[in-house]
Coordinates of C-alpha atoms in Angstrom, one line a residue:
X1 CA -1.8 67.4 29.7
X2 CA -2.5 65.2 26.8
X3 CA -1.5 67.9 24.3
X4 CA 1.9 68.4 26.0
X5 CA 2.6 64.7 25.9
X6 CA 1.8 64.6 22.2
X7 CA 4.1 67.5 21.3
X8 CA 6.9 66.1 23.5
X9 CA 6.4 62.6 22.0
X10 CA 6.7 64.0 18.5
X11 CA 9.9 65.9 19.4
X12 CA 11.3 62.8 21.1
X13 CA 10.5 60.5 18.1
X14 CA 12.1 63.0 15.6
X15 CA 15.2 63.4 17.8
X16 CA 15.7 59.7 18.2
X17 CA 14.9 59.0 14.5
X18 CA 17.3 61.6 13.2
X19 CA 20.1 60.6 15.6
X20 CA 19.7 56.9 14.7
X21 CA 19.4 57.7 11.0
X22 CA 22.5 59.9 11.1
X23 CA 24.4 57.0 12.6
X24 CA 23.2 54.5 10.0
X25 CA 24.0 57.1 7.2
X26 CA 27.6 57.5 8.6
X27 CA 28.1 53.7 8.8
X28 CA 26.7 53.2 5.2
X29 CA 28.9 56.1 3.9
X30 CA 32.0 54.9 5.6
X31 CA 31.7 51.2 4.6
X32 CA 30.2 51.8 1.1
X33 CA 33.5 51.0 -0.7
X34 CA 34.0 47.8 1.3
X35 CA 30.4 46.7 0.4
X36 CA 31.0 47.4 -3.2
X37 CA 34.2 45.4 -3.2
X38 CA 32.3 42.5 -1.3
X39 CA 29.8 42.5 -4.2
X40 CA 32.4 42.8 -6.9
X41 CA 31.0 46.1 -8.1
X42 CA 33.4 49.0 -7.6
X43 CA 30.9 51.5 -9.0
X44 CA 28.4 50.6 -6.3
X45 CA 30.5 52.5 -3.6
X46 CA 29.7 56.0 -4.8
X47 CA 26.2 55.1 -5.4
X48 CA 25.9 53.8 -1.8
X49 CA 27.5 57.0 -0.5
X50 CA 24.8 59.1 -2.3
X51 CA 22.0 56.8 -1.2
X52 CA 23.1 56.9 2.4
X53 CA 21.2 60.2 2.6
X54 CA 18.0 58.1 2.3
X55 CA 18.2 57.1 6.0
X56 CA 17.5 60.7 7.1
X57 CA 15.2 61.6 4.3
X58 CA 13.1 58.5 4.9
X59 CA 13.0 59.1 8.6
X60 CA 11.7 62.6 8.2
X61 CA 9.1 61.6 5.6
X62 CA 7.9 58.5 7.4
X63 CA 7.7 60.1 10.9
X64 CA 5.9 63.1 9.4
X65 CA 3.5 60.9 7.5
X66 CA 2.8 58.7 10.5
X67 CA 2.3 61.6 12.8
X68 CA -0.1 63.3 10.4
X69 CA -2.1 60.1 10.1
X70 CA -2.0 59.6 13.9
X71 CA -3.3 63.1 14.4
X72 CA -6.1 62.4 11.9
X73 CA -4.9 64.7 9.1
X74 CA -5.5 62.2 6.3
X75 CA -5.8 64.9 3.6
X76 CA -2.5 66.4 4.4
X77 CA -0.9 63.0 4.7
X78 CA -2.3 62.0 1.3
X79 CA -1.3 65.2 -0.4
X80 CA 2.3 65.1 0.8
X81 CA 2.6 61.4 0.0
X82 CA 1.3 62.0 -3.5
X83 CA 3.6 65.1 -3.9
X84 CA 6.8 63.0 -3.8
X85 CA 5.6 61.0 -6.7
X86 CA 4.6 64.1 -8.7
X87 CA 8.0 65.7 -7.8
X88 CA 9.6 62.5 -9.2
X89 CA 7.6 62.8 -12.5
X90 CA 8.4 66.5 -12.9
X91 CA 12.1 66.1 -12.1
X92 CA 12.7 63.1 -14.3
X93 CA 13.1 65.0 -17.7
X94 CA 15.2 67.6 -16.0
X95 CA 17.6 64.9 -14.5
X96 CA 17.7 63.1 -17.8
X97 CA 18.5 66.3 -19.8
X98 CA 21.2 67.5 -17.3
X99 CA 22.8 64.1 -16.5
X100 CA 22.7 61.1 -18.8
X101 CA 20.7 58.1 -17.8
X102 CA 22.9 56.7 -15.0
X103 CA 22.4 55.1 -11.7
X104 CA 23.7 58.1 -9.9
X105 CA 21.3 60.5 -11.7
X106 CA 18.3 58.2 -10.9
X107 CA 19.3 57.9 -7.3
X108 CA 19.6 61.7 -7.1
X109 CA 16.1 62.0 -8.7
X110 CA 14.7 59.5 -6.1
X111 CA 16.3 61.3 -3.2
X112 CA 15.3 64.8 -4.3
X113 CA 11.7 63.9 -5.0
X114 CA 11.5 61.9 -1.7
X115 CA 13.2 64.8 0.2
X116 CA 10.7 67.3 -1.3
X117 CA 7.8 65.1 -0.2
X118 CA 9.4 64.9 3.3
X119 CA 9.8 68.7 3.4
X120 CA 6.1 69.1 2.5
X121 CA 5.0 66.6 5.2
X122 CA 7.2 68.3 7.7
X123 CA 5.8 71.8 6.8
X124 CA 2.2 70.5 7.3
X125 CA 3.2 68.9 10.6
X126 CA 4.9 72.0 12.0
X127 CA 1.9 74.1 11.1
X128 CA -0.5 71.6 12.7
X129 CA 1.7 71.4 15.9
X130 CA 2.0 75.2 16.2
X131 CA -1.9 75.4 16.3
X132 CA -2.1 72.6 18.7
X133 CA -3.4 73.5 22.1
X134 CA -0.7 73.5 24.7
X135 CA -1.3 72.5 28.4
X136 CA 0.3 74.3 31.2
X137 CA 1.7 71.3 33.0
X138 CA 5.4 70.4 32.2
X139 CA 5.9 66.8 30.9
X140 CA 8.8 64.5 31.8
X141 CA 10.5 63.3 28.7
X142 CA 12.1 60.4 30.5
X143 CA 8.6 59.2 31.7
X144 CA 7.4 59.3 28.1
X145 CA 10.4 57.5 26.8
X146 CA 10.0 54.7 29.5
X147 CA 6.4 54.3 28.5
X148 CA 7.0 54.0 24.8
X149 CA 10.4 52.3 24.8
X150 CA 9.4 48.6 25.1
X151 CA 6.9 49.0 22.2
X152 CA 9.4 51.1 20.2
X153 CA 12.1 48.5 20.5
X154 CA 9.9 45.7 19.5
X155 CA 8.5 47.7 16.5
X156 CA 12.0 48.6 15.5
X157 CA 13.2 45.0 15.5
X158 CA 10.2 44.0 13.4
X159 CA 10.9 46.8 10.9
X160 CA 14.5 45.8 10.6
X161 CA 13.7 42.1 10.1
X162 CA 11.0 43.0 7.5
X163 CA 13.5 45.1 5.6
X164 CA 16.1 42.5 5.7
X165 CA 13.8 39.8 4.3
X166 CA 12.2 42.2 1.8
X167 CA 15.4 43.3 0.3
X168 CA 17.6 40.3 0.6
X169 CA 16.0 38.6 -2.4
X170 CA 16.8 41.7 -4.6
X171 CA 20.4 41.7 -3.5
X172 CA 20.8 38.0 -4.2
X173 CA 19.1 38.3 -7.6
X174 CA 21.2 41.2 -8.7
X175 CA 24.4 39.8 -7.3
X176 CA 24.2 36.3 -8.7

């Protein structure tokens, strides 16, 4: 039964993560122009629209990385985490040759390299989960959700607060 729970938990986490990320991406995309006007930087709007993809890319990357570590696949976790940095180094000259040194091109470089690292992590995870033993007993997804929801909500709140505090100083430093 343990193996069924793990597989269903991974599916549940990815589904919830991607749905939440898609909503945040949509909100960021829709209100990017207003945020840019609020910060007196009209050029920031298109940059925020491009960067809104980060919500989904980061979710896939982080969930894949965390699941790999949780299942004790440290080698695959390290390789895929390092790969996104290698992709960034390899893509930097290409981006600079094609597109001048601009905020948009550097944002695309970041998103592409991070996305490729996320895809690699996801490939490892899918391979591992395919070879995972499967029990014969069905598992109730609602039961799993009820069990992890209190911890998940508390963790989500802490992550949001951490991000707000971590990035607010950068926003204020660049704005003022």
